[in-house]
XYZ file of C-alpha atoms in Angstrom:
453
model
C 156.849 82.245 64.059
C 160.474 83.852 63.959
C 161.511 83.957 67.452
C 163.618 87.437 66.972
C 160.777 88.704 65.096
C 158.708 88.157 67.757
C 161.067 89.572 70.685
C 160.766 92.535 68.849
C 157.442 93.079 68.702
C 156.893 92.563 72.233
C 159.489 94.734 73.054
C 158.329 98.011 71.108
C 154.796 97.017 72.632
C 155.988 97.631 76.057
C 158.762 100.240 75.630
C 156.639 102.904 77.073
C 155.302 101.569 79.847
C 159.378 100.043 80.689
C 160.465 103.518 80.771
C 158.172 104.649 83.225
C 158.628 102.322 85.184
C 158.877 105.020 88.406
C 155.258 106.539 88.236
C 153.228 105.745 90.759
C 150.511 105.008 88.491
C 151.929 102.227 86.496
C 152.189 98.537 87.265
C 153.786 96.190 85.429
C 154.395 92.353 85.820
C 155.937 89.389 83.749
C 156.499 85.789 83.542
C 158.555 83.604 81.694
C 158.158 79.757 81.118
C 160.835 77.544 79.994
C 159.329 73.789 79.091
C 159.717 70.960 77.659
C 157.243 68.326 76.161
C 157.596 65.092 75.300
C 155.726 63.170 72.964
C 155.278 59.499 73.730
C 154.601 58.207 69.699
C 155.858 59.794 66.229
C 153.329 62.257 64.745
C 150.351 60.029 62.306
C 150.760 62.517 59.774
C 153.035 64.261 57.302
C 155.077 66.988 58.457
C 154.859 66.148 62.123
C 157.568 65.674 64.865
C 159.045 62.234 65.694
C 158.591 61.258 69.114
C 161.276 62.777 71.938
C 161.747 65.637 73.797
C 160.990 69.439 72.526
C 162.315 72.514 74.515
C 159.375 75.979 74.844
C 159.437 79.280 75.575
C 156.638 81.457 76.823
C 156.006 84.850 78.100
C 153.634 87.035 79.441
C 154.054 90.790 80.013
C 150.946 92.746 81.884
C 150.687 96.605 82.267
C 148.275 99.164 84.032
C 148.328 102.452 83.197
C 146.170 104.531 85.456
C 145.536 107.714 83.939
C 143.245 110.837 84.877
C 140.099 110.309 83.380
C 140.685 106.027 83.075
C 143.213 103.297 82.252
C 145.312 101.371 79.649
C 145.008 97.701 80.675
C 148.026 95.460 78.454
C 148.115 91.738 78.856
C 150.048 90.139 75.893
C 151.551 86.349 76.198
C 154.181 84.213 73.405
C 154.767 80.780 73.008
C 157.453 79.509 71.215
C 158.067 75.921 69.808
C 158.943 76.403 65.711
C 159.624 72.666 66.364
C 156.013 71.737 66.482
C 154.493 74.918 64.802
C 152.739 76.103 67.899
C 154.011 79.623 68.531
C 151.767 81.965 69.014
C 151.757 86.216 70.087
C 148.828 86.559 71.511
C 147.534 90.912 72.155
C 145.143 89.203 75.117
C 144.071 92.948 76.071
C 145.609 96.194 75.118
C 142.354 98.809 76.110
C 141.752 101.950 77.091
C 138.723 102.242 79.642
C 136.721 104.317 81.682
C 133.927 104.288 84.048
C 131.024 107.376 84.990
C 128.375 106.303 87.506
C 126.089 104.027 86.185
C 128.441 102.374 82.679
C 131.863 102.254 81.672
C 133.558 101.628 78.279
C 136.416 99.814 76.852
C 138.131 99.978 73.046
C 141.213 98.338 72.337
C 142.166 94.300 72.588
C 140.116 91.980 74.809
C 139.191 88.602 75.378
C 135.734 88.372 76.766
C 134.575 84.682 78.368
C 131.131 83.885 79.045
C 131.166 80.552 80.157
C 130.504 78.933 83.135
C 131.415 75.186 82.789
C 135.059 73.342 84.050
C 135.175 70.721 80.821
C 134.833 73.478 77.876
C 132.931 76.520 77.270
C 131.063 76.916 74.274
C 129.119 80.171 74.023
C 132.396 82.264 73.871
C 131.141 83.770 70.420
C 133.386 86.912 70.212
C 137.199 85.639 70.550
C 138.871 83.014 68.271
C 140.528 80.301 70.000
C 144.959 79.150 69.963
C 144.082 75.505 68.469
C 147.603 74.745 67.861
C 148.269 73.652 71.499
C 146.193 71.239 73.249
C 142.499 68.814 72.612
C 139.710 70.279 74.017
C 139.364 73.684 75.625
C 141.981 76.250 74.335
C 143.102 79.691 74.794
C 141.421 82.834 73.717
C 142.831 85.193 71.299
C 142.339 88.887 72.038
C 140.024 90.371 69.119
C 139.435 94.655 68.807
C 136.230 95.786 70.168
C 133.971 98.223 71.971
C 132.383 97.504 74.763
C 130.161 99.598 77.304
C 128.442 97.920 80.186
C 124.844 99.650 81.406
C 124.212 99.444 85.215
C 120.506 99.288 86.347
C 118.443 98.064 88.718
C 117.303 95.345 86.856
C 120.503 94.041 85.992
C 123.699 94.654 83.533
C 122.817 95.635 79.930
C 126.638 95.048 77.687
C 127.087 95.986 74.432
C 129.829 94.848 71.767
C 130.876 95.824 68.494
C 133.873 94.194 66.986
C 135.089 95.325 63.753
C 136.832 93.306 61.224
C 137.679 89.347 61.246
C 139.565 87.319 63.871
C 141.220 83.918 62.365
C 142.146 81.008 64.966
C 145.415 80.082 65.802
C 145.957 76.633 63.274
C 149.685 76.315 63.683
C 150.839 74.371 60.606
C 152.044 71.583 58.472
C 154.146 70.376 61.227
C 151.366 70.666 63.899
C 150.092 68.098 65.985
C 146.507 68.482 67.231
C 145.358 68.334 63.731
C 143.664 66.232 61.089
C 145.257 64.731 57.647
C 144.839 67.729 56.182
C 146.697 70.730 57.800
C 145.185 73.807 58.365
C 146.439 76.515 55.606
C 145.853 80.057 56.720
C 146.686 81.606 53.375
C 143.420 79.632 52.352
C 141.079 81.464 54.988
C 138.025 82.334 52.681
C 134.112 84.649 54.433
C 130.938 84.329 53.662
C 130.887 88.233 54.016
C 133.903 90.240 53.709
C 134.373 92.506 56.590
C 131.221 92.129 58.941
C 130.014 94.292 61.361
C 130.238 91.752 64.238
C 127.819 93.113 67.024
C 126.655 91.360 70.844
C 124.288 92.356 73.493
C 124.075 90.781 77.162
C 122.193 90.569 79.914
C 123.533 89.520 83.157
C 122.187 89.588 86.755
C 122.187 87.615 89.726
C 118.804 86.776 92.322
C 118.569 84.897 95.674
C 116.712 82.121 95.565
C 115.929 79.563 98.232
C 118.730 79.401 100.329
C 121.193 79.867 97.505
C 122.302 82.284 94.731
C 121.479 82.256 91.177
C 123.808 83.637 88.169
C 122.294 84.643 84.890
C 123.434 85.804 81.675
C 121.811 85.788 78.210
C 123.641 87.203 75.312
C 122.586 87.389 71.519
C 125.406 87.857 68.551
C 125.338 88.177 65.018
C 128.564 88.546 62.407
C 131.359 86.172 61.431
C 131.834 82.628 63.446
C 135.244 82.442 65.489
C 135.054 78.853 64.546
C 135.816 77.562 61.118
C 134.699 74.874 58.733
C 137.545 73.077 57.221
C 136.888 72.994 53.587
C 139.409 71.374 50.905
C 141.228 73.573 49.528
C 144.942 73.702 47.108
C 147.709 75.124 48.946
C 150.241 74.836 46.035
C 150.495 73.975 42.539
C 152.633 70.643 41.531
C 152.438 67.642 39.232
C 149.896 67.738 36.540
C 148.178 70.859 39.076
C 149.252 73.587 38.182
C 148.062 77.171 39.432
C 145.021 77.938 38.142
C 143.818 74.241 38.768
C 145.129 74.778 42.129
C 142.834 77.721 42.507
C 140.070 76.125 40.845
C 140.045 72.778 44.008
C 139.495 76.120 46.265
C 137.063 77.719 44.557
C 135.053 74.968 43.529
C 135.097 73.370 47.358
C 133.933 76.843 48.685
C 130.883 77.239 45.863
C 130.548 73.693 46.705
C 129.576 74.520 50.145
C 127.868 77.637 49.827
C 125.251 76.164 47.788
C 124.393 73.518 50.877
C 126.479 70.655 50.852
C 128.872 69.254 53.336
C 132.562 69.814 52.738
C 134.142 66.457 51.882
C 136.258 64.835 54.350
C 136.874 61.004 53.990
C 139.598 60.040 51.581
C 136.803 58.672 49.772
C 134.674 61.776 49.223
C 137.628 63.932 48.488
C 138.419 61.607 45.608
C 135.195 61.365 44.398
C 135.134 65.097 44.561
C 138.249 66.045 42.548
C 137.602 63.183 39.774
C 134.058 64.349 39.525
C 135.023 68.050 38.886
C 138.082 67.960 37.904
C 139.502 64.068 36.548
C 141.101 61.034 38.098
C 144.222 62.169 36.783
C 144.439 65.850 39.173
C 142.707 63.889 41.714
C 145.678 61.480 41.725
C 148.282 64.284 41.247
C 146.515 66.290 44.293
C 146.723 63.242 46.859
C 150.041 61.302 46.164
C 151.827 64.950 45.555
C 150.302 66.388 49.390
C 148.959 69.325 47.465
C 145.885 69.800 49.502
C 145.233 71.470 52.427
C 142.070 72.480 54.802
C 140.751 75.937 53.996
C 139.275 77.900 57.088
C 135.744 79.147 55.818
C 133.456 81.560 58.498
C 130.581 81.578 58.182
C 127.578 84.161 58.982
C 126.074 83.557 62.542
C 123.662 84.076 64.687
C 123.444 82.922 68.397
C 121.337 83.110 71.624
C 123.606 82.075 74.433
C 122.506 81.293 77.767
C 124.435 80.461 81.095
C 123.537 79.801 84.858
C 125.140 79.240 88.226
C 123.460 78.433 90.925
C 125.246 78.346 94.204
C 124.280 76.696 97.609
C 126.734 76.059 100.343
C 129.219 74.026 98.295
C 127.297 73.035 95.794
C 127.119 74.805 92.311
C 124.834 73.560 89.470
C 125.744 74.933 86.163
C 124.186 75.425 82.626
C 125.924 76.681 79.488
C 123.897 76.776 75.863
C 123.610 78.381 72.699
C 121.330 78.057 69.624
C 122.684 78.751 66.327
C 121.467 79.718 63.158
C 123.635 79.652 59.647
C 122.118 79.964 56.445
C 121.539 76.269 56.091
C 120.971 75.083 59.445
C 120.252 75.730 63.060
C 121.989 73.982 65.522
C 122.252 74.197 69.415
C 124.720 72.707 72.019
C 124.550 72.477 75.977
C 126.573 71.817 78.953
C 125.004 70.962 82.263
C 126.261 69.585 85.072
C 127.917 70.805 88.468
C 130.506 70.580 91.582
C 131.179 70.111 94.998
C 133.722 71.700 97.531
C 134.818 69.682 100.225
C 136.510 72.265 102.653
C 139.544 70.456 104.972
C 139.555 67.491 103.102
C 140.931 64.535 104.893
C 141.183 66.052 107.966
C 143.661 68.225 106.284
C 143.816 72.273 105.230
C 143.221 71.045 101.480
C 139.832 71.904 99.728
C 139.332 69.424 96.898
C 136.686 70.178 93.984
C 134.600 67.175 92.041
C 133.163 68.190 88.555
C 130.793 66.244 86.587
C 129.325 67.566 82.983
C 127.291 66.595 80.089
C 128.272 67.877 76.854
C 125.585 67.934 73.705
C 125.705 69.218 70.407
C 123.483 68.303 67.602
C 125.298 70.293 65.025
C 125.506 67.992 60.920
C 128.940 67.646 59.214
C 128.255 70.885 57.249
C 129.555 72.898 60.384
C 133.220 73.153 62.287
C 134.144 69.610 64.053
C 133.398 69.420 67.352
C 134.910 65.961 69.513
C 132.028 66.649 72.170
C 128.892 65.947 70.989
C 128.038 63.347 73.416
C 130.305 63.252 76.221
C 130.840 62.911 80.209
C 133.122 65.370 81.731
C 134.598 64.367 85.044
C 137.260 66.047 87.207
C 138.738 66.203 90.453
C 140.973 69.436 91.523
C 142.816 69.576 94.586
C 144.465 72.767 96.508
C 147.007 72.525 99.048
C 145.912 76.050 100.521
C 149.918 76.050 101.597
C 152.276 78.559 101.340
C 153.564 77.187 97.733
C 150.239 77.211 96.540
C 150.623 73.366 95.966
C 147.495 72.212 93.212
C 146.782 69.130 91.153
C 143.975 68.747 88.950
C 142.685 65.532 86.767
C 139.945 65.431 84.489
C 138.548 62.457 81.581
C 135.848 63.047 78.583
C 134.600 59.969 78.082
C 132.216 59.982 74.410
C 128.889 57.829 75.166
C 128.515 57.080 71.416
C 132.037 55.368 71.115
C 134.097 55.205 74.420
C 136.783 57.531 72.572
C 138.585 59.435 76.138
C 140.801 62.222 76.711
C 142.604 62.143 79.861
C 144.513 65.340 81.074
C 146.840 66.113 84.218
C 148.376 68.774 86.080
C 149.809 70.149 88.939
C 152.440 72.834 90.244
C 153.681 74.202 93.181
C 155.774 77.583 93.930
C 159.271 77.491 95.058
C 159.609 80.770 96.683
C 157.691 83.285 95.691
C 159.094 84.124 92.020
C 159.417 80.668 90.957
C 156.892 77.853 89.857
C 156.902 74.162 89.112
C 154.464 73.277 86.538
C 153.598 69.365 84.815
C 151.013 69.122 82.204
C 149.907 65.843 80.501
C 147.171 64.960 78.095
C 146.194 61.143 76.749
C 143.614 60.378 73.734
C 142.382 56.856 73.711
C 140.222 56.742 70.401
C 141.804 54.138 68.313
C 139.940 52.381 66.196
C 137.013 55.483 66.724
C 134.946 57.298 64.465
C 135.063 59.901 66.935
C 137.581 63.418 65.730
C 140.016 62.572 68.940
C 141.133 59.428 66.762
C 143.031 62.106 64.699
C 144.823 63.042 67.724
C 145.499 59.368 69.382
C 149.408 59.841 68.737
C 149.467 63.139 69.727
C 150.115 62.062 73.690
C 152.457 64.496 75.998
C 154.133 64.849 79.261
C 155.454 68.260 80.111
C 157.215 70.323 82.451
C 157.862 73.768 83.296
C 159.703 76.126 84.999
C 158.173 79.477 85.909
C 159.513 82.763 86.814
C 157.440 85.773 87.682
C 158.945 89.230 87.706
C-alpha cells in the first residue's frame, strides 16, 4: 500500500469533521504509533524479509458527530510496513445512527464482535479479518451494513443485512504469516456473485444462582469471511502461458466445487497439474513460482452461540457455531473461563488467569484453522497506577502435536499523551504437521511508541 496514497485518503475522510473542529457537538481523537519489529530468523519462503529490524507506522483517527435527530460515528486505523506487505486502511466504522424508544438503527461501516472468549473468537461471521499481521486472533475489518436492534422484555432481537462481499486482509508475496503459496487477491473467486448476506440475534442476560448469566444466539446465511485457499496461476511464464495460466484457476475452482479438497502438499499439487494439464506445465508452474493461493468463499450458513456466566470473580465462558456448506457441516467450540484476583500480592494490581479449550472438527475441504485441538492459557496483569502499567502472556499449546504459540505484551503511559508499547509472538512447531509450522520463522519482538491527540 502506497504510503502517500494512503495519507490522502485518510485525509479527505476526515476533512469535514477537521474543519469543525469548534462545534460543540463534534469530538474527535487520534493516535499515532511509530514501531519497530524485529524478526529473529530470515523469512522460510520466497519473497519474504531477511531477518533484522523493520520501522511501522500506524494511525487511528475517531470522530462523533452528534447531530439532531442521531450521530455519525468514524473510527478508521492504517498500518504501514511496505517492507513486509502488511499495510492495511482499515474504515473500522463510518455510520450514521439513531435511536426511538424501544430500537435504534445503524448504516454505514462497522465491525460487529460476538465473541466472548480471551484465546480467539470464532463466531464473528459478519467482518473479515487483517491476516497479514499476527498468528492467531486478528483484527476486524469494517464491512457496510444495516443494523437495527429490537428492545423487549424478553430480550434484544438484532437484525443485519450486509450487502456485497468483504475480502480479508492477505498482505502479499513478501508477507510473513503465510504458507508456501502466497495469498493472491487478484485470484479471489464466489460461489455466488454478490450475496445478500443477512444475520439475526438474540441476546439477553438472567440471574441465576448467585451469579449472572450472558446469552446470545445468532443465525447467518451469505458469503464466508473466511476463505479456502485454492491453487490458483497468478501469472503466465515458461511453457505457461495465459490461457494455461487461467486454465490452473479454473480447473482448481471446478475442482472444488464438485466436492473435493483443494490440493495442498507439494505432492498433490503435482499430481494435480500433471494429471490435468502434463508434467511438463506442472514443472514450468513450480520451478518458475507461477502459482499462487486463490481466496474462494464459500456459501454459509451458521448457528452461533455464546455464554458468560459471572460469579464474584469467576466467569465461565462458551463460544460455538455449527456450520453448514454445500458439502459439509462442521462445528467448532471454545469453553473455558477466568479468575480475578483483586490486590494481588498484597498490592493495588488485579491479575486475570485464562484457561480455554479450542475444538473444531472442520475436513481439509474448508479454510485452515491452527486450533483444532488446543489449550489456551493466559495470565494478564494491571498495575491500576496512574500510567496504566499492563502486561499480559498467553501459550496455545496443540494436544495432537505439542506445536505452541507463545505471545507477550505490555505498556505503560508516560504522561498522559504518550504510551510505551512491546509486543512479541514465538511459534514452536518444527518438525509439526500442525499449520503454525508454516509460521515457525516468522518470530518477532516489537516496540512502540504511542501518541494520542
Amino acid at each position: 500500500m502506497n504510503f502517500r496514497k494512503t495519507s490522502c485518503v485518510l485525509a479527505c475522510l476526515f476533512a469535514a469533521p477537521v474543519s469543525a473542529q469548534t462545534s460543540d457537538y463534534l469530538s474527535l481523537s487520534a493516535e499515532t504509533e511509530l514501531g519497530a519489529r524485529y524478526y529473529f530468523e530470515d523469512g522460510a519462503f520466497f519473497g519474504q524479509s531477511d531477518a533484522g529490524l523493520y520501522p511501522y507506522f500506524g494511525v487511528r483517527l475517531n470522530a462523533d458527530l452528534e447531530l439532531e435527530d442521531g450521530a455519525i460515528i468514524g473510527e478508521i486505523s492504517g498500518l504501514f510496513d511496505d517492507f513486509n506487505e502488511r499495510s492495511v486502511l482499515n474504515i473500522q466504522r463510518l455510520y450514521y445512527t439513531s435511536s426511538f424508544d424501544t430500537w435504534d438503527y445503524l448504516i454505514g461501516y462497522n465491525v460487529e464482535d460476538w465473541g466472548v472468549s480471551n484465546g480467539r473468537t470464532i463466531v464473528n461471521v459478519l467482518n473479515s479479518r487483517d491476516r497479514a499481521n499476527q498468528v492467531g486472533d486478528s483484527e476486524l475489518l469494517g464491512t457496510p451494513m444495516l443494523n437495527a436492534n429490537f428492545f423487549t422484555q424478553i430480550g434484544t432481537f438484532s437484525v443485519y443485512a450486509l450487502p456485497g462481499n468483504t475480502i480479508e486482509n492477505f498482505g502479499g508475496l513478501n508477507s510473513r504469516y503465510r504458507g508456501p503459496l502466497y495469498t493472491d487477491d487478484d485470484l479471489i473467486a464466489y460461489e455466488t456473485d454478490n450475496p445478500l448476506n443477512f444475520a439475526v440475534r438474540f441476546t439477553n442476560n438472567y440471574a441465576v444462582g448467585q451469579g449472572a448469566l450472558d446469552v446470545g444466539a445468532s443465525f447467518y446465511i451469505g458469503a464466508d469471511r473466511e476463505s479456502v485457499g485454492l491453487l490458483g496461476c497468478n501469472r503466465p511464464g515458461p511453457g505457461v502461458d495465459a490461457a494455461t495460466c487461467n486454465a490452473i484457476t479454473a480447473a482448481s475452482i471446478a475442482n472444488f466445487e464438485s466436492g473435493n479438497a483443494a490440493p495442498s502438499t507439494q505432492a498433490e499439487i503435482d499430481a494435480f497439474l500433471a494429471t490435468n494439464f502434463g508434467p511438463g506445465v506442472a514443472a514450468n508452474a513450480v520451478n518458475f513460482g507461477l502459482l499462487a493461493s486463490a481466496p474462494y468463499y464459500q456459501d454459509i450458513n451458521q448457528f452461533g452461540l455464546t455464554t458468560v456466566y459471572t460469579q464474584g470473580n469467576t466467569q465461565l465462558r462458551f463460544e460455538g457455531f455449527v456450520r453448514n456448506t454445500e458439502f459439509e457441516t462442521f462445528s467448532g467450540a471454545i469453553v473455558g473461563g477466568d479468575y480475578t484476583f483483586n490486590d494481588f500480592m498484597g498490592g493495588a494490581g488485579t491479575l486475570i488467569v485464562s484457561a480455554e479449550y479450542h475444538y473444531d472438527n472442520r475436513s481439509t475441504r474448508q479454510p485452515v484453522t491452527a486450533f483444532a485441538d488446543d489449550v489456551f492459557l493466559a495470565a494478564a496483569y494491571s498495575a491500576n497506577d496512574t500510567n496504566d502499567t499492563r502486561i499480559d502472556a498467553s501459550v496455545f499449546i496443540d494436544v495432537d502435536d505439542d506445536a505452541q504459540l507463545f505471545t507477550l505484551g505490555a505498556s505503560r503511559r508516560l504522561g498522559d499523551n504518550v504510551s510505551l508499547g512491546m509486543h512479541a509472538s514465538h511459534v514452536d512447531a518444527a518438525p509439526s504437521n500442525d499449520p503454525l509450522s508454516f509460521v515457525d520463522d516468522d518470530s518477532f519482538v516489537e516496540f512502540s511508541l504511542s501518541i494520542f491527540f
